[in-house]
PDB file of C-alpha atoms and ligand atoms in Angstrom:
ATOM      1  CA  UNK A   1    -128.778 -61.887  98.084  1.00  0.00           C
ATOM      2  CA  UNK A   2    -126.111 -60.025  96.181  1.00  0.00           C
ATOM      3  CA  UNK A   3    -122.730 -61.694  96.284  1.00  0.00           C
ATOM      4  CA  UNK A   4    -121.158 -58.876  98.222  1.00  0.00           C
ATOM      5  CA  UNK A   5    -123.928 -58.409 100.788  1.00  0.00           C
ATOM      6  CA  UNK A   6    -122.870 -59.357 104.271  1.00  0.00           C
ATOM      7  CA  UNK A   7    -125.816 -60.901 106.015  1.00  0.00           C
ATOM      8  CA  UNK A   8    -126.267 -60.685 109.752  1.00  0.00           C
ATOM      9  CA  UNK A   9    -128.797 -62.603 111.793  1.00  0.00           C
ATOM     10  CA  UNK A  10    -131.096 -60.958 114.288  1.00  0.00           C
ATOM     11  CA  UNK A  11    -129.499 -60.696 117.695  1.00  0.00           C
ATOM     12  CA  UNK A  12    -130.832 -60.878 121.227  1.00  0.00           C
ATOM     13  CA  UNK A  13    -133.475 -58.264 122.073  1.00  0.00           C
ATOM     14  CA  UNK A  14    -132.845 -55.930 125.008  1.00  0.00           C
ATOM     15  CA  UNK A  15    -135.782 -57.367 127.053  1.00  0.00           C
ATOM     16  CA  UNK A  16    -134.487 -60.915 126.487  1.00  0.00           C
ATOM     17  CA  UNK A  17    -131.005 -59.789 127.459  1.00  0.00           C
ATOM     18  CA  UNK A  18    -132.263 -58.144 130.660  1.00  0.00           C
ATOM     19  CA  UNK A  19    -134.233 -61.249 131.511  1.00  0.00           C
ATOM     20  CA  UNK A  20    -131.002 -63.250 131.449  1.00  0.00           C
ATOM     21  CA  UNK A  21    -128.380 -60.774 132.650  1.00  0.00           C
ATOM     22  CA  UNK A  22    -130.338 -57.964 134.292  1.00  0.00           C
ATOM     23  CA  UNK A  23    -129.244 -58.512 137.890  1.00  0.00           C
ATOM     24  CA  UNK A  24    -125.888 -58.958 139.620  1.00  0.00           C
ATOM     25  CA  UNK A  25    -126.982 -62.364 140.923  1.00  0.00           C
ATOM     26  CA  UNK A  26    -127.963 -63.562 137.467  1.00  0.00           C
ATOM     27  CA  UNK A  27    -124.617 -62.393 136.049  1.00  0.00           C
ATOM     28  CA  UNK A  28    -122.681 -64.073 138.859  1.00  0.00           C
ATOM     29  CA  UNK A  29    -124.499 -67.335 138.299  1.00  0.00           C
ATOM     30  CA  UNK A  30    -123.979 -67.109 134.525  1.00  0.00           C
ATOM     31  CA  UNK A  31    -120.275 -66.436 134.991  1.00  0.00           C
ATOM     32  CA  UNK A  32    -119.918 -69.256 137.510  1.00  0.00           C
ATOM     33  CA  UNK A  33    -121.509 -71.708 135.048  1.00  0.00           C
ATOM     34  CA  UNK A  34    -119.317 -70.465 132.197  1.00  0.00           C
ATOM     35  CA  UNK A  35    -116.114 -70.585 134.215  1.00  0.00           C
ATOM     36  CA  UNK A  36    -116.766 -73.962 135.809  1.00  0.00           C
ATOM     37  CA  UNK A  37    -119.158 -75.816 133.462  1.00  0.00           C
ATOM     38  CA  UNK A  38    -118.492 -79.093 135.298  1.00  0.00           C
ATOM     39  CA  UNK A  39    -118.789 -77.454 138.715  1.00  0.00           C
ATOM     40  CA  UNK A  40    -116.212 -75.609 140.814  1.00  0.00           C
ATOM     41  CA  UNK A  41    -112.563 -76.612 140.539  1.00  0.00           C
ATOM     42  CA  UNK A  42    -109.931 -75.241 142.872  1.00  0.00           C
ATOM     43  CA  UNK A  43    -107.346 -73.399 140.721  1.00  0.00           C
ATOM     44  CA  UNK A  44    -104.601 -74.492 143.141  1.00  0.00           C
ATOM     45  CA  UNK A  45    -105.270 -78.205 143.599  1.00  0.00           C
ATOM     46  CA  UNK A  46    -108.170 -79.089 141.273  1.00  0.00           C
ATOM     47  CA  UNK A  47    -110.321 -80.279 144.160  1.00  0.00           C
ATOM     48  CA  UNK A  48    -114.067 -79.848 143.597  1.00  0.00           C
ATOM     49  CA  UNK A  49    -115.463 -79.234 147.087  1.00  0.00           C
ATOM     50  CA  UNK A  50    -115.612 -75.711 148.447  1.00  0.00           C
ATOM     51  CA  UNK A  51    -117.522 -73.266 150.546  1.00  0.00           C
ATOM     52  CA  UNK A  52    -118.550 -69.791 149.538  1.00  0.00           C
ATOM     53  CA  UNK A  53    -117.618 -66.908 151.839  1.00  0.00           C
ATOM     54  CA  UNK A  54    -120.574 -64.779 150.835  1.00  0.00           C
ATOM     55  CA  UNK A  55    -119.473 -61.697 152.756  1.00  0.00           C
ATOM     56  CA  UNK A  56    -116.268 -61.438 150.701  1.00  0.00           C
ATOM     57  CA  UNK A  57    -117.528 -63.081 147.564  1.00  0.00           C
ATOM     58  CA  UNK A  58    -114.810 -65.725 147.514  1.00  0.00           C
ATOM     59  CA  UNK A  59    -114.748 -69.499 147.207  1.00  0.00           C
ATOM     60  CA  UNK A  60    -112.586 -71.480 149.590  1.00  0.00           C
ATOM     61  CA  UNK A  61    -111.316 -74.935 148.703  1.00  0.00           C
ATOM     62  CA  UNK A  62    -112.127 -77.607 151.297  1.00  0.00           C
ATOM     63  CA  UNK A  63    -108.916 -79.461 150.561  1.00  0.00           C
ATOM     64  CA  UNK A  64    -106.154 -76.832 150.442  1.00  0.00           C
ATOM     65  CA  UNK A  65    -108.080 -73.795 151.735  1.00  0.00           C
ATOM     66  CA  UNK A  66    -107.014 -71.741 148.730  1.00  0.00           C
ATOM     67  CA  UNK A  67    -109.345 -68.802 148.232  1.00  0.00           C
ATOM     68  CA  UNK A  68    -110.360 -67.620 144.824  1.00  0.00           C
ATOM     69  CA  UNK A  69    -112.929 -65.210 143.498  1.00  0.00           C
ATOM     70  CA  UNK A  70    -115.215 -65.708 140.563  1.00  0.00           C
ATOM     71  CA  UNK A  71    -113.177 -63.264 138.520  1.00  0.00           C
ATOM     72  CA  UNK A  72    -109.584 -63.989 139.625  1.00  0.00           C
ATOM     73  CA  UNK A  73    -107.184 -64.841 136.779  1.00  0.00           C
ATOM     74  CA  UNK A  74    -109.789 -63.986 134.151  1.00  0.00           C
ATOM     75  CA  UNK A  75    -110.361 -60.914 131.994  1.00  0.00           C
ATOM     76  CA  UNK A  76    -112.647 -59.652 134.811  1.00  0.00           C
ATOM     77  CA  UNK A  77    -109.753 -59.846 137.306  1.00  0.00           C
ATOM     78  CA  UNK A  78    -109.802 -57.091 139.975  1.00  0.00           C
ATOM     79  CA  UNK A  79    -112.662 -55.289 138.294  1.00  0.00           C
ATOM     80  CA  UNK A  80    -114.491 -52.678 140.340  1.00  0.00           C
ATOM     81  CA  UNK A  81    -117.454 -52.667 137.977  1.00  0.00           C
ATOM     82  CA  UNK A  82    -120.638 -54.603 138.621  1.00  0.00           C
ATOM     83  CA  UNK A  83    -120.915 -57.697 136.434  1.00  0.00           C
ATOM     84  CA  UNK A  84    -124.143 -56.233 135.038  1.00  0.00           C
ATOM     85  CA  UNK A  85    -122.025 -53.466 133.507  1.00  0.00           C
ATOM     86  CA  UNK A  86    -119.671 -56.032 131.975  1.00  0.00           C
ATOM     87  CA  UNK A  87    -122.509 -58.042 130.499  1.00  0.00           C
ATOM     88  CA  UNK A  88    -124.191 -54.911 129.173  1.00  0.00           C
ATOM     89  CA  UNK A  89    -120.879 -53.948 127.528  1.00  0.00           C
ATOM     90  CA  UNK A  90    -120.670 -57.420 125.980  1.00  0.00           C
ATOM     91  CA  UNK A  91    -124.251 -57.043 124.760  1.00  0.00           C
ATOM     92  CA  UNK A  92    -123.598 -53.629 123.209  1.00  0.00           C
ATOM     93  CA  UNK A  93    -120.298 -54.605 121.586  1.00  0.00           C
ATOM     94  CA  UNK A  94    -121.485 -57.888 120.117  1.00  0.00           C
ATOM     95  CA  UNK A  95    -124.981 -57.016 118.975  1.00  0.00           C
ATOM     96  CA  UNK A  96    -124.120 -53.971 116.876  1.00  0.00           C
ATOM     97  CA  UNK A  97    -123.011 -54.574 113.320  1.00  0.00           C
ATOM     98  CA  UNK A  98    -120.282 -51.996 113.201  1.00  0.00           C
ATOM     99  CA  UNK A  99    -119.136 -51.837 116.786  1.00  0.00           C
ATOM    100  CA  UNK A 100    -119.255 -49.046 119.302  1.00  0.00           C
ATOM    101  CA  UNK A 101    -116.642 -46.462 120.222  1.00  0.00           C
ATOM    102  CA  UNK A 102    -115.386 -46.152 123.793  1.00  0.00           C
ATOM    103  CA  UNK A 103    -117.110 -42.746 123.893  1.00  0.00           C
ATOM    104  CA  UNK A 104    -120.488 -44.241 122.957  1.00  0.00           C
ATOM    105  CA  UNK A 105    -119.930 -47.127 125.349  1.00  0.00           C
ATOM    106  CA  UNK A 106    -119.184 -44.684 128.180  1.00  0.00           C
ATOM    107  CA  UNK A 107    -122.469 -42.907 127.482  1.00  0.00           C
ATOM    108  CA  UNK A 108    -124.527 -46.114 127.388  1.00  0.00           C
ATOM    109  CA  UNK A 109    -122.954 -47.589 130.511  1.00  0.00           C
ATOM    110  CA  UNK A 110    -122.778 -44.398 132.542  1.00  0.00           C
ATOM    111  CA  UNK A 111    -119.065 -44.807 133.230  1.00  0.00           C
ATOM    112  CA  UNK A 112    -116.070 -42.589 132.520  1.00  0.00           C
ATOM    113  CA  UNK A 113    -114.364 -42.625 129.136  1.00  0.00           C
ATOM    114  CA  UNK A 114    -111.255 -44.232 130.640  1.00  0.00           C
ATOM    115  CA  UNK A 115    -113.305 -47.039 132.185  1.00  0.00           C
ATOM    116  CA  UNK A 116    -115.195 -47.641 128.933  1.00  0.00           C
ATOM    117  CA  UNK A 117    -111.962 -47.563 126.932  1.00  0.00           C
ATOM    118  CA  UNK A 118    -110.360 -50.208 129.123  1.00  0.00           C
ATOM    119  CA  UNK A 119    -113.496 -52.350 129.136  1.00  0.00           C
ATOM    120  CA  UNK A 120    -113.648 -52.212 125.369  1.00  0.00           C
ATOM    121  CA  UNK A 121    -109.959 -53.003 124.893  1.00  0.00           C
ATOM    122  CA  UNK A 122    -110.165 -55.948 127.283  1.00  0.00           C
ATOM    123  CA  UNK A 123    -113.109 -57.397 125.382  1.00  0.00           C
ATOM    124  CA  UNK A 124    -111.455 -56.721 122.013  1.00  0.00           C
ATOM    125  CA  UNK A 125    -108.356 -58.531 123.258  1.00  0.00           C
ATOM    126  CA  UNK A 126    -110.477 -61.547 124.222  1.00  0.00           C
ATOM    127  CA  UNK A 127    -112.124 -61.547 120.791  1.00  0.00           C
ATOM    128  CA  UNK A 128    -108.803 -61.346 119.045  1.00  0.00           C
ATOM    129  CA  UNK A 129    -107.129 -64.085 121.077  1.00  0.00           C
ATOM    130  CA  UNK A 130    -110.087 -66.372 120.520  1.00  0.00           C
ATOM    131  CA  UNK A 131    -109.946 -66.121 116.739  1.00  0.00           C
ATOM    132  CA  UNK A 132    -106.138 -66.226 116.666  1.00  0.00           C
ATOM    133  CA  UNK A 133    -106.337 -69.680 118.226  1.00  0.00           C
ATOM    134  CA  UNK A 134    -108.272 -71.010 115.228  1.00  0.00           C
ATOM    135  CA  UNK A 135    -106.178 -71.416 112.055  1.00  0.00           C
ATOM    136  CA  UNK A 136    -108.010 -70.817 108.782  1.00  0.00           C
ATOM    137  CA  UNK A 137    -108.530 -73.823 106.556  1.00  0.00           C
ATOM    138  CA  UNK A 138    -109.975 -74.642 103.167  1.00  0.00           C
ATOM    139  CA  UNK A 139    -109.732 -72.131 100.366  1.00  0.00           C
ATOM    140  CA  UNK A 140    -108.094 -69.006 101.774  1.00  0.00           C
ATOM    141  CA  UNK A 141    -107.632 -65.721  99.949  1.00  0.00           C
ATOM    142  CA  UNK A 142    -104.724 -63.699 101.295  1.00  0.00           C
ATOM    143  CA  UNK A 143    -103.888 -60.094 100.551  1.00  0.00           C
ATOM    144  CA  UNK A 144    -101.663 -57.311 101.785  1.00  0.00           C
ATOM    145  CA  UNK A 145    -103.203 -54.109 103.080  1.00  0.00           C
ATOM    146  CA  UNK A 146    -102.310 -50.941 104.924  1.00  0.00           C
ATOM    147  CA  UNK A 147    -104.123 -49.004 107.584  1.00  0.00           C
ATOM    148  CA  UNK A 148    -103.879 -45.258 107.363  1.00  0.00           C
ATOM    149  CA  UNK A 149    -103.688 -44.619 103.645  1.00  0.00           C
ATOM    150  CA  UNK A 150    -105.029 -45.512 100.240  1.00  0.00           C
ATOM    151  CA  UNK A 151    -104.517 -49.167  99.691  1.00  0.00           C
ATOM    152  CA  UNK A 152    -104.104 -49.312  95.961  1.00  0.00           C
ATOM    153  CA  UNK A 153    -103.206 -45.749  95.102  1.00  0.00           C
ATOM    154  CA  UNK A 154    -100.044 -44.617  93.376  1.00  0.00           C
ATOM    155  CA  UNK A 155     -97.064 -46.728  94.301  1.00  0.00           C
ATOM    156  CA  UNK A 156     -99.377 -49.011  96.287  1.00  0.00           C
ATOM    157  CA  UNK A 157     -98.076 -47.292  99.396  1.00  0.00           C
ATOM    158  CA  UNK A 158     -95.964 -50.227 100.441  1.00  0.00           C
ATOM    159  CA  UNK A 159     -93.653 -49.354 103.278  1.00  0.00           C
ATOM    160  CA  UNK A 160     -94.929 -45.795 103.397  1.00  0.00           C
ATOM    161  CA  UNK A 161     -94.360 -43.978 106.677  1.00  0.00           C
ATOM    162  CA  UNK A 162     -97.212 -43.757 109.156  1.00  0.00           C
ATOM    163  CA  UNK A 163     -99.063 -46.697 107.702  1.00  0.00           C
ATOM    164  CA  UNK A 164     -99.564 -49.981 109.477  1.00  0.00           C
ATOM    165  CA  UNK A 165     -99.233 -53.050 107.267  1.00  0.00           C
ATOM    166  CA  UNK A 166    -101.608 -55.941 107.860  1.00  0.00           C
ATOM    167  CA  UNK A 167    -102.504 -59.244 106.244  1.00  0.00           C
ATOM    168  CA  UNK A 168    -106.136 -59.796 105.330  1.00  0.00           C
ATOM    169  CA  UNK A 169    -107.302 -63.364 104.822  1.00  0.00           C
ATOM    170  CA  UNK A 170    -110.721 -64.807 104.065  1.00  0.00           C
ATOM    171  CA  UNK A 171    -111.506 -68.525 104.179  1.00  0.00           C
ATOM    172  CA  UNK A 172    -114.260 -69.515 101.752  1.00  0.00           C
ATOM    173  CA  UNK A 173    -116.490 -72.542 101.387  1.00  0.00           C
ATOM    174  CA  UNK A 174    -116.337 -74.776  98.316  1.00  0.00           C
ATOM    175  CA  UNK A 175    -119.233 -72.683  96.955  1.00  0.00           C
ATOM    176  CA  UNK A 176    -117.146 -69.551  97.359  1.00  0.00           C
ATOM    177  CA  UNK A 177    -118.971 -68.104 100.368  1.00  0.00           C
ATOM    178  CA  UNK A 178    -116.856 -66.429 103.056  1.00  0.00           C
ATOM    179  CA  UNK A 179    -116.682 -68.489 106.248  1.00  0.00           C
ATOM    180  CA  UNK A 180    -114.128 -66.726 108.362  1.00  0.00           C
ATOM    181  CA  UNK A 181    -111.823 -63.752 108.103  1.00  0.00           C
ATOM    182  CA  UNK A 182    -108.588 -62.812 109.834  1.00  0.00           C
ATOM    183  CA  UNK A 183    -106.730 -59.516 109.778  1.00  0.00           C
ATOM    184  CA  UNK A 184    -103.337 -59.275 111.414  1.00  0.00           C
ATOM    185  CA  UNK A 185    -100.937 -56.324 111.609  1.00  0.00           C
ATOM    186  CA  UNK A 186     -97.375 -57.236 110.676  1.00  0.00           C
ATOM    187  CA  UNK A 187     -94.001 -55.619 111.243  1.00  0.00           C
ATOM    188  CA  UNK A 188     -93.748 -55.473 107.469  1.00  0.00           C
ATOM    189  CA  UNK A 189     -94.299 -57.510 104.336  1.00  0.00           C
ATOM    190  CA  UNK A 190     -91.144 -59.520 104.688  1.00  0.00           C
ATOM    191  CA  UNK A 191     -90.802 -63.241 104.213  1.00  0.00           C
ATOM    192  CA  UNK A 192     -90.025 -63.930 107.871  1.00  0.00           C
ATOM    193  CA  UNK A 193     -93.123 -62.039 109.057  1.00  0.00           C
ATOM    194  CA  UNK A 194     -95.343 -63.770 106.511  1.00  0.00           C
ATOM    195  CA  UNK A 195     -93.833 -67.105 107.441  1.00  0.00           C
ATOM    196  CA  UNK A 196     -94.635 -66.608 111.134  1.00  0.00           C
ATOM    197  CA  UNK A 197     -98.106 -65.356 110.265  1.00  0.00           C
ATOM    198  CA  UNK A 198     -98.812 -68.360 108.015  1.00  0.00           C
ATOM    199  CA  UNK A 199     -97.651 -70.868 110.625  1.00  0.00           C
ATOM    200  CA  UNK A 200     -99.967 -69.359 113.211  1.00  0.00           C
ATOM    201  CA  UNK A 201    -103.033 -68.569 111.137  1.00  0.00           C
ATOM    202  CA  UNK A 202    -103.225 -71.155 108.353  1.00  0.00           C
ATOM    203  CA  UNK A 203    -104.032 -74.804 108.787  1.00  0.00           C
ATOM    204  CA  UNK A 204    -101.700 -77.177 106.858  1.00  0.00           C
ATOM    205  CA  UNK A 205    -104.525 -78.141 104.500  1.00  0.00           C
ATOM    206  CA  UNK A 206    -105.287 -74.553 103.499  1.00  0.00           C
ATOM    207  CA  UNK A 207    -105.226 -73.729  99.802  1.00  0.00           C
ATOM    208  CA  UNK A 208    -103.946 -70.214  99.618  1.00  0.00           C
ATOM    209  CA  UNK A 209    -104.680 -67.751  96.863  1.00  0.00           C
ATOM    210  CA  UNK A 210    -102.781 -64.513  96.664  1.00  0.00           C
ATOM    211  CA  UNK A 211    -102.138 -61.861  94.079  1.00  0.00           C
ATOM    212  CA  UNK A 212     -98.464 -62.573  94.148  1.00  0.00           C
ATOM    213  CA  UNK A 213     -96.748 -60.111  96.426  1.00  0.00           C
ATOM    214  CA  UNK A 214     -93.229 -61.530  96.590  1.00  0.00           C
ATOM    215  CA  UNK A 215     -93.157 -62.244 100.301  1.00  0.00           C
ATOM    216  CA  UNK A 216     -96.240 -64.460 100.122  1.00  0.00           C
ATOM    217  CA  UNK A 217     -93.930 -66.962  98.436  1.00  0.00           C
ATOM    218  CA  UNK A 218     -92.698 -67.675 101.972  1.00  0.00           C
ATOM    219  CA  UNK A 219     -95.936 -69.496 102.625  1.00  0.00           C
ATOM    220  CA  UNK A 220     -95.115 -72.070  99.966  1.00  0.00           C
ATOM    221  CA  UNK A 221     -91.463 -72.455 100.891  1.00  0.00           C
ATOM    222  CA  UNK A 222     -92.113 -73.426 104.461  1.00  0.00           C
ATOM    223  CA  UNK A 223     -95.298 -75.369 103.871  1.00  0.00           C
ATOM    224  CA  UNK A 224     -95.365 -77.170 100.539  1.00  0.00           C
ATOM    225  CA  UNK A 225     -99.034 -78.121 100.901  1.00  0.00           C
ATOM    226  CA  UNK A 226    -100.064 -74.518 100.461  1.00  0.00           C
ATOM    227  CA  UNK A 227    -100.646 -73.550  96.907  1.00  0.00           C
ATOM    228  CA  UNK A 228    -100.195 -69.992  95.814  1.00  0.00           C
ATOM    229  CA  UNK A 229    -102.154 -68.959  92.772  1.00  0.00           C
ATOM    230  CA  UNK A 230    -100.546 -65.846  91.539  1.00  0.00           C
ATOM    231  CA  UNK A 231    -102.520 -63.586  89.298  1.00  0.00           C
ATOM    232  CA  UNK A 232    -100.355 -60.519  89.551  1.00  0.00           C
ATOM    233  CA  UNK A 233    -101.094 -56.946  88.647  1.00  0.00           C
ATOM    234  CA  UNK A 234    -104.263 -54.904  88.754  1.00  0.00           C
ATOM    235  CA  UNK A 235    -106.123 -57.218  86.380  1.00  0.00           C
ATOM    236  CA  UNK A 236    -106.140 -60.014  88.934  1.00  0.00           C
ATOM    237  CA  UNK A 237    -108.044 -57.827  91.359  1.00  0.00           C
ATOM    238  CA  UNK A 238    -111.106 -58.030  89.167  1.00  0.00           C
ATOM    239  CA  UNK A 239    -111.184 -61.809  89.116  1.00  0.00           C
ATOM    240  CA  UNK A 240    -113.536 -63.792  91.335  1.00  0.00           C
ATOM    241  CA  UNK A 241    -110.589 -65.206  93.274  1.00  0.00           C
ATOM    242  CA  UNK A 242    -109.921 -61.931  95.008  1.00  0.00           C
ATOM    243  CA  UNK A 243    -113.355 -60.398  95.283  1.00  0.00           C
ATOM    244  CA  UNK A 244    -114.075 -61.482  98.848  1.00  0.00           C
ATOM    245  CA  UNK A 245    -110.876 -60.312 100.411  1.00  0.00           C
ATOM    246  CA  UNK A 246    -111.303 -56.964  98.667  1.00  0.00           C
ATOM    247  CA  UNK A 247    -114.934 -56.691  99.714  1.00  0.00           C
ATOM    248  CA  UNK A 248    -113.980 -57.441 103.298  1.00  0.00           C
ATOM    249  CA  UNK A 249    -111.221 -54.858 103.256  1.00  0.00           C
ATOM    250  CA  UNK A 250    -113.681 -52.240 102.013  1.00  0.00           C
ATOM    251  CA  UNK A 251    -116.191 -53.219 104.697  1.00  0.00           C
ATOM    252  CA  UNK A 252    -113.742 -53.112 107.548  1.00  0.00           C
ATOM    253  CA  UNK A 253    -112.370 -49.730 106.552  1.00  0.00           C
ATOM    254  CA  UNK A 254    -115.857 -48.243 106.230  1.00  0.00           C
ATOM    255  CA  UNK A 255    -116.964 -49.749 109.526  1.00  0.00           C
ATOM    256  CA  UNK A 256    -113.931 -48.583 111.463  1.00  0.00           C
ATOM    257  CA  UNK A 257    -113.975 -45.097 109.919  1.00  0.00           C
ATOM    258  CA  UNK A 258    -117.715 -44.869 110.560  1.00  0.00           C
ATOM    259  CA  UNK A 259    -117.504 -45.860 114.206  1.00  0.00           C
ATOM    260  CA  UNK A 260    -114.289 -44.300 115.395  1.00  0.00           C
ATOM    261  CA  UNK A 261    -113.055 -40.779 115.042  1.00  0.00           C
ATOM    262  CA  UNK A 262    -109.525 -42.093 114.810  1.00  0.00           C
ATOM    263  CA  UNK A 263    -107.797 -45.214 115.958  1.00  0.00           C
ATOM    264  CA  UNK A 264    -104.197 -45.538 116.951  1.00  0.00           C
ATOM    265  CA  UNK A 265    -102.047 -47.828 114.804  1.00  0.00           C
ATOM    266  CA  UNK A 266    -100.591 -49.416 117.935  1.00  0.00           C
ATOM    267  CA  UNK A 267    -104.011 -50.920 118.726  1.00  0.00           C
ATOM    268  CA  UNK A 268    -105.031 -51.741 115.159  1.00  0.00           C
ATOM    269  CA  UNK A 269    -104.830 -55.496 115.789  1.00  0.00           C
ATOM    270  CA  UNK A 270    -107.553 -55.340 118.410  1.00  0.00           C
ATOM    271  CA  UNK A 271    -109.880 -53.246 116.254  1.00  0.00           C
ATOM    272  CA  UNK A 272    -109.413 -55.551 113.283  1.00  0.00           C
ATOM    273  CA  UNK A 273    -109.830 -58.550 115.567  1.00  0.00           C
ATOM    274  CA  UNK A 274    -113.083 -57.153 116.930  1.00  0.00           C
ATOM    275  CA  UNK A 275    -114.484 -56.641 113.440  1.00  0.00           C
ATOM    276  CA  UNK A 276    -113.486 -60.137 112.335  1.00  0.00           C
ATOM    277  CA  UNK A 277    -114.841 -61.716 115.520  1.00  0.00           C
ATOM    278  CA  UNK A 278    -118.282 -60.238 114.901  1.00  0.00           C
ATOM    279  CA  UNK A 279    -118.183 -61.090 111.212  1.00  0.00           C
ATOM    280  CA  UNK A 280    -117.172 -64.689 111.907  1.00  0.00           C
ATOM    281  CA  UNK A 281    -120.161 -65.134 114.212  1.00  0.00           C
ATOM    282  CA  UNK A 282    -122.714 -63.148 112.251  1.00  0.00           C
ATOM    283  CA  UNK A 283    -125.065 -66.125 111.980  1.00  0.00           C
ATOM    284  CA  UNK A 284    -125.086 -66.780 115.725  1.00  0.00           C
ATOM    285  CA  UNK A 285    -125.514 -63.273 117.073  1.00  0.00           C
ATOM    286  CA  UNK A 286    -127.777 -64.244 119.963  1.00  0.00           C
ATOM    287  CA  UNK A 287    -125.210 -66.735 121.309  1.00  0.00           C
ATOM    288  CA  UNK A 288    -122.328 -64.258 121.158  1.00  0.00           C
ATOM    289  CA  UNK A 289    -122.928 -62.796 124.619  1.00  0.00           C
ATOM    290  CA  UNK A 290    -122.555 -66.104 126.375  1.00  0.00           C
ATOM    291  CA  UNK A 291    -119.666 -67.143 124.168  1.00  0.00           C
ATOM    292  CA  UNK A 292    -117.691 -63.960 124.671  1.00  0.00           C
ATOM    293  CA  UNK A 293    -118.234 -64.185 128.427  1.00  0.00           C
ATOM    294  CA  UNK A 294    -116.990 -67.795 128.219  1.00  0.00           C
ATOM    295  CA  UNK A 295    -113.871 -66.659 126.373  1.00  0.00           C
ATOM    296  CA  UNK A 296    -113.337 -63.795 128.834  1.00  0.00           C
ATOM    297  CA  UNK A 297    -113.272 -66.353 131.679  1.00  0.00           C
ATOM    298  CA  UNK A 298    -110.339 -67.968 129.865  1.00  0.00           C
ATOM    299  CA  UNK A 299    -108.466 -64.815 128.864  1.00  0.00           C
ATOM    300  CA  UNK A 300    -105.605 -63.532 131.018  1.00  0.00           C
ATOM    301  CA  UNK A 301    -106.107 -60.276 132.933  1.00  0.00           C
ATOM    302  CA  UNK A 302    -105.194 -57.127 130.995  1.00  0.00           C
ATOM    303  CA  UNK A 303    -104.365 -54.278 133.386  1.00  0.00           C
ATOM    304  CA  UNK A 304    -104.611 -50.699 132.106  1.00  0.00           C
ATOM    305  CA  UNK A 305    -100.849 -50.158 131.839  1.00  0.00           C
ATOM    306  CA  UNK A 306    -100.535 -53.186 129.552  1.00  0.00           C
ATOM    307  CA  UNK A 307    -103.647 -52.353 127.558  1.00  0.00           C
ATOM    308  CA  UNK A 308    -102.127 -48.935 126.745  1.00  0.00           C
ATOM    309  CA  UNK A 309     -98.901 -50.398 125.359  1.00  0.00           C
ATOM    310  CA  UNK A 310     -98.406 -50.950 121.659  1.00  0.00           C
ATOM    311  CA  UNK A 311     -99.445 -54.435 120.608  1.00  0.00           C
ATOM    312  CA  UNK A 312     -96.705 -56.815 119.466  1.00  0.00           C
ATOM    313  CA  UNK A 313     -96.757 -57.411 115.741  1.00  0.00           C
ATOM    314  CA  UNK A 314     -95.756 -60.653 114.058  1.00  0.00           C
TER     315      UNK A 314
HETATM  316 ZN1  LIG B   1    -107.576 -76.481 146.602  1.00  0.00          ZN
END
């Protein structure tokens, strides 16, 4: 295997998927087991005995009589779509290497573009939140990048109008293999932004390597355990230290350009998060459906009006 080849495992076949998630009943049961792995718990009082009002598809607590649905307070909250459509969307989005546009998703699912768009953004949000909760550790390569322009051309484009700055980080094993990646849009490459980013996304034991953009110094100042190895200049980009983060940046740009006609900078975080989520689980493709559904059960609802808003940047 060439050093820059990204290997993906075989995923779940469509027949196997349909066997597991082909009917509404199967999807309901799967979601119930994912949401309450230890059995039903009342969200109001934590009691575990209940009855199911089948006609209205709700569970009523025996103790406090609180009624809840399978999907209430989850990413599936108030959905009008069958769960089979949700699971098929999860299948399509997780099992493809480069992702799927909302347009393609609409075609596959037989829903409107708006419905597919919202479905996709909800699932991307779940992917992103999941990874954001796991700080990177070990040997981490960090680099600055921009969406919407040449990364290394001319004046390096820093601060250029219309471009969205983001941090790209890759955690590698002791053997130098990439384990996990994270890409996060920032307000700008300022020390305070980098500082907030580092506190959220790097574990205290991380050994950070960067090519020496001034603001990355903030990582060291606030957290003395992090070590910045500064190469500096174009020459450093050829060294082994930075090859992975550069390879990943090339991959993500090709993948996103190849899949989407255009993406809006205000939603860049979700698109980058989606790419990283799939990359980080590339060796467990067949388990991704169940795992994303599990995460979706634990992700807050995202109504359309909020999904449309610009994402907050660090
Ligand atoms: Zn209760």
